[in-house]
């Protein structure tokens, strides 16, 4: 199941990061932070800005979700 989900990701999504020619740890950090920002924005939109509901839906502790939310500002 996990491998199938990974296979569905469009490799072109990472093209702009790969072009930066960074070490893998830095490139991974950029990809993860960009994903987290988009994820938080999307899940908050789905829950009409309700942070508690968004945290529950994302499977994260409220405190950690709030940390991710603060990073995207």
mmCIF file of N, CA and C in Angstrom:
data_model
loop_
_atom_site.group_PDB
_atom_site.id
_atom_site.type_symbol
_atom_site.label_atom_id
_atom_site.label_comp_id
_atom_site.label_asym_id
_atom_site.label_seq_id
_atom_site.Cartn_x
_atom_site.Cartn_y
_atom_site.Cartn_z
ATOM 1 N N UNK A 1 0.820 -1.192 0.000
ATOM 2 C CA UNK A 1 0.000 0.000 0.000
ATOM 3 C C UNK A 1 0.868 1.262 0.000
ATOM 4 N N UNK A 2 1.864 1.300 0.878
ATOM 5 C CA UNK A 2 2.736 2.473 0.935
ATOM 6 C C UNK A 2 3.449 2.669 -0.393
ATOM 7 N N UNK A 3 3.984 1.606 -0.938
ATOM 8 C CA UNK A 3 4.704 1.703 -2.206
ATOM 9 C C UNK A 3 3.795 2.185 -3.327
ATOM 10 N N UNK A 4 2.545 1.759 -3.301
ATOM 11 C CA UNK A 4 1.579 2.199 -4.306
ATOM 12 C C UNK A 4 1.297 3.693 -4.173
ATOM 13 N N UNK A 5 1.203 4.161 -2.946
ATOM 14 C CA UNK A 5 0.973 5.593 -2.713
ATOM 15 C C UNK A 5 2.166 6.411 -3.191
ATOM 16 N N UNK A 6 3.364 5.940 -2.895
ATOM 17 C CA UNK A 6 4.572 6.634 -3.341
ATOM 18 C C UNK A 6 4.626 6.666 -4.862
ATOM 19 N N UNK A 7 4.269 5.575 -5.501
ATOM 20 C CA UNK A 7 4.303 5.491 -6.964
ATOM 21 C C UNK A 7 3.332 6.469 -7.614
ATOM 22 N N UNK A 8 2.289 6.870 -6.901
ATOM 23 C CA UNK A 8 1.297 7.800 -7.464
ATOM 24 C C UNK A 8 1.767 9.252 -7.429
ATOM 25 N N UNK A 9 2.846 9.540 -6.714
ATOM 26 C CA UNK A 9 3.373 10.909 -6.641
ATOM 27 C C UNK A 9 4.066 11.241 -7.947
ATOM 28 N N UNK A 10 3.756 12.404 -8.471
ATOM 29 C CA UNK A 10 4.361 12.849 -9.722
ATOM 30 C C UNK A 10 5.799 13.289 -9.466
ATOM 31 N N UNK A 11 6.783 12.618 -10.070
ATOM 32 C CA UNK A 11 8.184 12.985 -9.848
ATOM 33 C C UNK A 11 8.502 14.426 -10.250
ATOM 34 N N UNK A 12 7.718 14.979 -11.137
ATOM 35 C CA UNK A 12 7.935 16.372 -11.555
ATOM 36 C C UNK A 12 7.714 17.349 -10.398
ATOM 37 N N UNK A 13 7.003 16.899 -9.371
ATOM 38 C CA UNK A 13 6.771 17.745 -8.208
ATOM 39 C C UNK A 13 8.072 18.162 -7.544
ATOM 40 N N UNK A 14 9.103 17.372 -7.718
ATOM 41 C CA UNK A 14 10.377 17.619 -7.053
ATOM 42 C C UNK A 14 11.417 18.252 -7.971
ATOM 43 N N UNK A 15 11.062 18.480 -9.212
ATOM 44 C CA UNK A 15 12.024 18.966 -10.198
ATOM 45 C C UNK A 15 12.695 20.269 -9.774
ATOM 46 N N UNK A 16 11.935 21.205 -9.235
ATOM 47 C CA UNK A 16 12.521 22.497 -8.866
ATOM 48 C C UNK A 16 13.522 22.356 -7.725
ATOM 49 N N UNK A 17 13.281 21.430 -6.806
ATOM 50 C CA UNK A 17 14.227 21.208 -5.712
ATOM 51 C C UNK A 17 15.472 20.495 -6.242
ATOM 52 N N UNK A 18 15.284 19.526 -7.103
ATOM 53 C CA UNK A 18 16.419 18.797 -7.660
ATOM 54 C C UNK A 18 17.349 19.716 -8.452
ATOM 55 N N UNK A 19 16.775 20.702 -9.114
ATOM 56 C CA UNK A 19 17.588 21.644 -9.891
ATOM 57 C C UNK A 19 18.499 22.494 -9.013
ATOM 58 N N UNK A 20 18.190 22.583 -7.725
ATOM 59 C CA UNK A 20 19.016 23.371 -6.803
ATOM 60 C C UNK A 20 20.343 22.684 -6.507
ATOM 61 N N UNK A 21 20.430 21.389 -6.834
ATOM 62 C CA UNK A 21 21.670 20.622 -6.666
ATOM 63 C C UNK A 21 22.191 20.689 -5.232
ATOM 64 N N UNK A 22 21.316 20.395 -4.285
ATOM 65 C CA UNK A 22 21.644 20.447 -2.866
ATOM 66 C C UNK A 22 21.966 19.058 -2.331
ATOM 67 N N UNK A 23 22.649 19.004 -1.186
ATOM 68 C CA UNK A 23 22.798 17.703 -0.526
ATOM 69 C C UNK A 23 21.413 17.153 -0.176
ATOM 70 N N UNK A 24 21.291 15.847 -0.103
ATOM 71 C CA UNK A 24 19.980 15.224 0.097
ATOM 72 C C UNK A 24 19.299 15.682 1.386
ATOM 73 N N UNK A 25 20.063 15.892 2.447
ATOM 74 C CA UNK A 25 19.416 16.294 3.705
ATOM 75 C C UNK A 25 18.755 17.658 3.575
ATOM 76 N N UNK A 26 19.394 18.591 2.893
ATOM 77 C CA UNK A 26 18.813 19.927 2.706
ATOM 78 C C UNK A 26 17.636 19.857 1.735
ATOM 79 N N UNK A 27 17.787 19.102 0.652
ATOM 80 C CA UNK A 27 16.700 18.965 -0.322
ATOM 81 C C UNK A 27 15.476 18.336 0.339
ATOM 82 N N UNK A 28 15.693 17.313 1.156
ATOM 83 C CA UNK A 28 14.590 16.653 1.855
ATOM 84 C C UNK A 28 13.894 17.638 2.794
ATOM 85 N N UNK A 29 14.673 18.447 3.493
ATOM 86 C CA UNK A 29 14.104 19.425 4.423
ATOM 87 C C UNK A 29 13.191 20.408 3.684
ATOM 88 N N UNK A 30 13.632 20.864 2.531
ATOM 89 C CA UNK A 30 12.844 21.803 1.733
ATOM 90 C C UNK A 30 11.536 21.155 1.287
ATOM 91 N N UNK A 31 11.622 19.917 0.799
ATOM 92 C CA UNK A 31 10.427 19.209 0.326
ATOM 93 C C UNK A 31 9.445 18.992 1.466
ATOM 94 N N UNK A 32 9.941 18.564 2.623
ATOM 95 C CA UNK A 32 9.062 18.290 3.764
ATOM 96 C C UNK A 32 8.400 19.578 4.249
ATOM 97 N N UNK A 33 9.176 20.644 4.363
ATOM 98 C CA UNK A 33 8.588 21.901 4.840
ATOM 99 C C UNK A 33 7.549 22.442 3.863
ATOM 100 N N UNK A 34 7.815 22.332 2.578
ATOM 101 C CA UNK A 34 6.835 22.783 1.585
ATOM 102 C C UNK A 34 5.567 21.935 1.671
ATOM 103 N N UNK A 35 5.742 20.623 1.824
ATOM 104 C CA UNK A 35 4.590 19.738 1.956
ATOM 105 C C UNK A 35 3.779 20.082 3.208
ATOM 106 N N UNK A 36 4.468 20.266 4.335
ATOM 107 C CA UNK A 36 3.766 20.569 5.581
ATOM 108 C C UNK A 36 2.962 21.854 5.467
ATOM 109 N N UNK A 37 3.537 22.871 4.848
ATOM 110 C CA UNK A 37 2.805 24.134 4.665
ATOM 111 C C UNK A 37 1.533 23.917 3.864
ATOM 112 N N UNK A 38 1.665 23.199 2.752
ATOM 113 C CA UNK A 38 0.503 22.961 1.898
ATOM 114 C C UNK A 38 -0.529 22.088 2.610
ATOM 115 N N UNK A 39 -0.056 21.063 3.310
ATOM 116 C CA UNK A 39 -0.946 20.158 4.032
ATOM 117 C C UNK A 39 -1.755 20.918 5.072
ATOM 118 N N UNK A 40 -1.078 21.736 5.879
ATOM 119 C CA UNK A 40 -1.760 22.501 6.929
ATOM 120 C C UNK A 40 -2.785 23.446 6.313
ATOM 121 N N UNK A 41 -2.405 24.133 5.247
ATOM 122 C CA UNK A 41 -3.344 25.049 4.589
ATOM 123 C C UNK A 41 -4.570 24.298 4.080
ATOM 124 N N UNK A 42 -4.339 23.155 3.450
ATOM 125 C CA UNK A 42 -5.449 22.382 2.890
ATOM 126 C C UNK A 42 -6.372 21.823 3.968
ATOM 127 N N UNK A 43 -5.796 21.240 5.015
ATOM 128 C CA UNK A 43 -6.627 20.631 6.056
ATOM 129 C C UNK A 43 -7.393 21.699 6.838
ATOM 130 N N UNK A 44 -6.774 22.860 7.034
ATOM 131 C CA UNK A 44 -7.502 23.959 7.687
ATOM 132 C C UNK A 44 -8.663 24.435 6.821
ATOM 133 N N UNK A 45 -8.440 24.515 5.524
ATOM 134 C CA UNK A 45 -9.509 24.925 4.613
ATOM 135 C C UNK A 45 -10.665 23.917 4.661
ATOM 136 N N UNK A 46 -10.322 22.634 4.683
ATOM 137 C CA UNK A 46 -11.353 21.589 4.740
ATOM 138 C C UNK A 46 -12.174 21.659 6.026
ATOM 139 N N UNK A 47 -11.574 22.205 7.072
ATOM 140 C CA UNK A 47 -12.265 22.276 8.374
ATOM 141 C C UNK A 47 -12.594 23.718 8.745
ATOM 142 N N UNK A 48 -12.777 24.535 7.716
ATOM 143 C CA UNK A 48 -13.198 25.932 7.865
ATOM 144 C C UNK A 48 -12.384 26.687 8.923
ATOM 145 N N UNK A 49 -11.080 26.409 8.978
ATOM 146 C CA UNK A 49 -10.194 27.125 9.885
ATOM 147 C C UNK A 49 -10.205 26.634 11.325
ATOM 148 N N UNK A 50 -10.980 25.596 11.606
ATOM 149 C CA UNK A 50 -11.038 25.064 12.973
ATOM 150 C C UNK A 50 -9.785 24.229 13.231
ATOM 151 N N UNK A 51 -8.885 24.769 14.051
ATOM 152 C CA UNK A 51 -7.587 24.146 14.299
ATOM 153 C C UNK A 51 -7.734 22.797 15.000
ATOM 154 N N UNK A 52 -8.612 22.711 15.970
ATOM 155 C CA UNK A 52 -8.802 21.456 16.701
ATOM 156 C C UNK A 52 -9.281 20.348 15.773
ATOM 157 N N UNK A 53 -10.272 20.638 14.954
ATOM 158 C CA UNK A 53 -10.786 19.631 14.018
ATOM 159 C C UNK A 53 -9.731 19.252 12.978
ATOM 160 N N UNK A 54 -8.980 20.230 12.512
ATOM 161 C CA UNK A 54 -7.926 19.960 11.536
ATOM 162 C C UNK A 54 -6.841 19.072 12.139
ATOM 163 N N UNK A 55 -6.471 19.329 13.371
ATOM 164 C CA UNK A 55 -5.462 18.512 14.048
ATOM 165 C C UNK A 55 -5.941 17.073 14.198
ATOM 166 N N UNK A 56 -7.176 16.918 14.620
ATOM 167 C CA UNK A 56 -7.744 15.576 14.784
ATOM 168 C C UNK A 56 -7.769 14.847 13.446
ATOM 169 N N UNK A 57 -8.223 15.522 12.406
ATOM 170 C CA UNK A 57 -8.317 14.910 11.077
ATOM 171 C C UNK A 57 -6.939 14.525 10.536
ATOM 172 N N UNK A 58 -5.928 15.283 10.909
ATOM 173 C CA UNK A 58 -4.582 14.990 10.415
ATOM 174 C C UNK A 58 -3.859 13.953 11.267
ATOM 175 N N UNK A 59 -4.468 13.582 12.401
ATOM 176 C CA UNK A 59 -3.862 12.572 13.250
ATOM 177 C C UNK A 59 -2.707 13.101 14.088
ATOM 178 N N UNK A 60 -2.676 14.407 14.284
ATOM 179 C CA UNK A 60 -1.600 15.028 15.044
ATOM 180 C C UNK A 60 -2.115 15.572 16.365
ATOM 181 N N UNK A 61 -1.222 15.621 17.341
ATOM 182 C CA UNK A 61 -1.557 16.278 18.597
ATOM 183 C C UNK A 61 -1.787 17.756 18.297
ATOM 184 N N UNK A 62 -2.727 18.338 18.994
ATOM 185 C CA UNK A 62 -3.068 19.737 18.763
ATOM 186 C C UNK A 62 -1.842 20.630 18.868
ATOM 187 N N UNK A 63 -1.007 20.415 19.868
ATOM 188 C CA UNK A 63 0.186 21.237 20.083
ATOM 189 C C UNK A 63 1.130 21.167 18.871
ATOM 190 N N UNK A 64 1.361 19.961 18.349
ATOM 191 C CA UNK A 64 2.242 19.808 17.193
ATOM 192 C C UNK A 64 1.617 20.450 15.953
ATOM 193 N N UNK A 65 0.322 20.265 15.781
ATOM 194 C CA UNK A 65 -0.361 20.892 14.642
ATOM 195 C C UNK A 65 -0.207 22.407 14.711
ATOM 196 N N UNK A 66 -0.344 22.966 15.903
ATOM 197 C CA UNK A 66 -0.185 24.405 16.072
ATOM 198 C C UNK A 66 1.244 24.854 15.723
ATOM 199 N N UNK A 67 2.225 24.013 16.052
ATOM 200 C CA UNK A 67 3.620 24.306 15.701
ATOM 201 C C UNK A 67 3.777 24.341 14.180
ATOM 202 N N UNK A 68 3.216 23.360 13.504
ATOM 203 C CA UNK A 68 3.282 23.337 12.035
ATOM 204 C C UNK A 68 2.569 24.553 11.452
ATOM 205 N N UNK A 69 1.451 24.878 12.026
ATOM 206 C CA UNK A 69 0.674 26.038 11.548
ATOM 207 C C UNK A 69 1.463 27.337 11.707
ATOM 208 N N UNK A 70 2.143 27.470 12.821
ATOM 209 C CA UNK A 70 2.940 28.683 13.071
ATOM 210 C C UNK A 70 4.112 28.782 12.090
ATOM 211 N N UNK A 71 4.666 27.651 11.683
ATOM 212 C CA UNK A 71 5.795 27.658 10.741
ATOM 213 C C UNK A 71 5.385 28.139 9.355
ATOM 214 N N UNK A 72 4.137 28.005 9.020
ATOM 215 C CA UNK A 72 3.710 28.372 7.652
ATOM 216 C C UNK A 72 3.424 29.853 7.515
ATOM 217 N N UNK A 73 3.463 30.585 8.592
ATOM 218 C CA UNK A 73 3.156 32.027 8.534
ATOM 219 C C UNK A 73 4.395 32.824 8.223
#
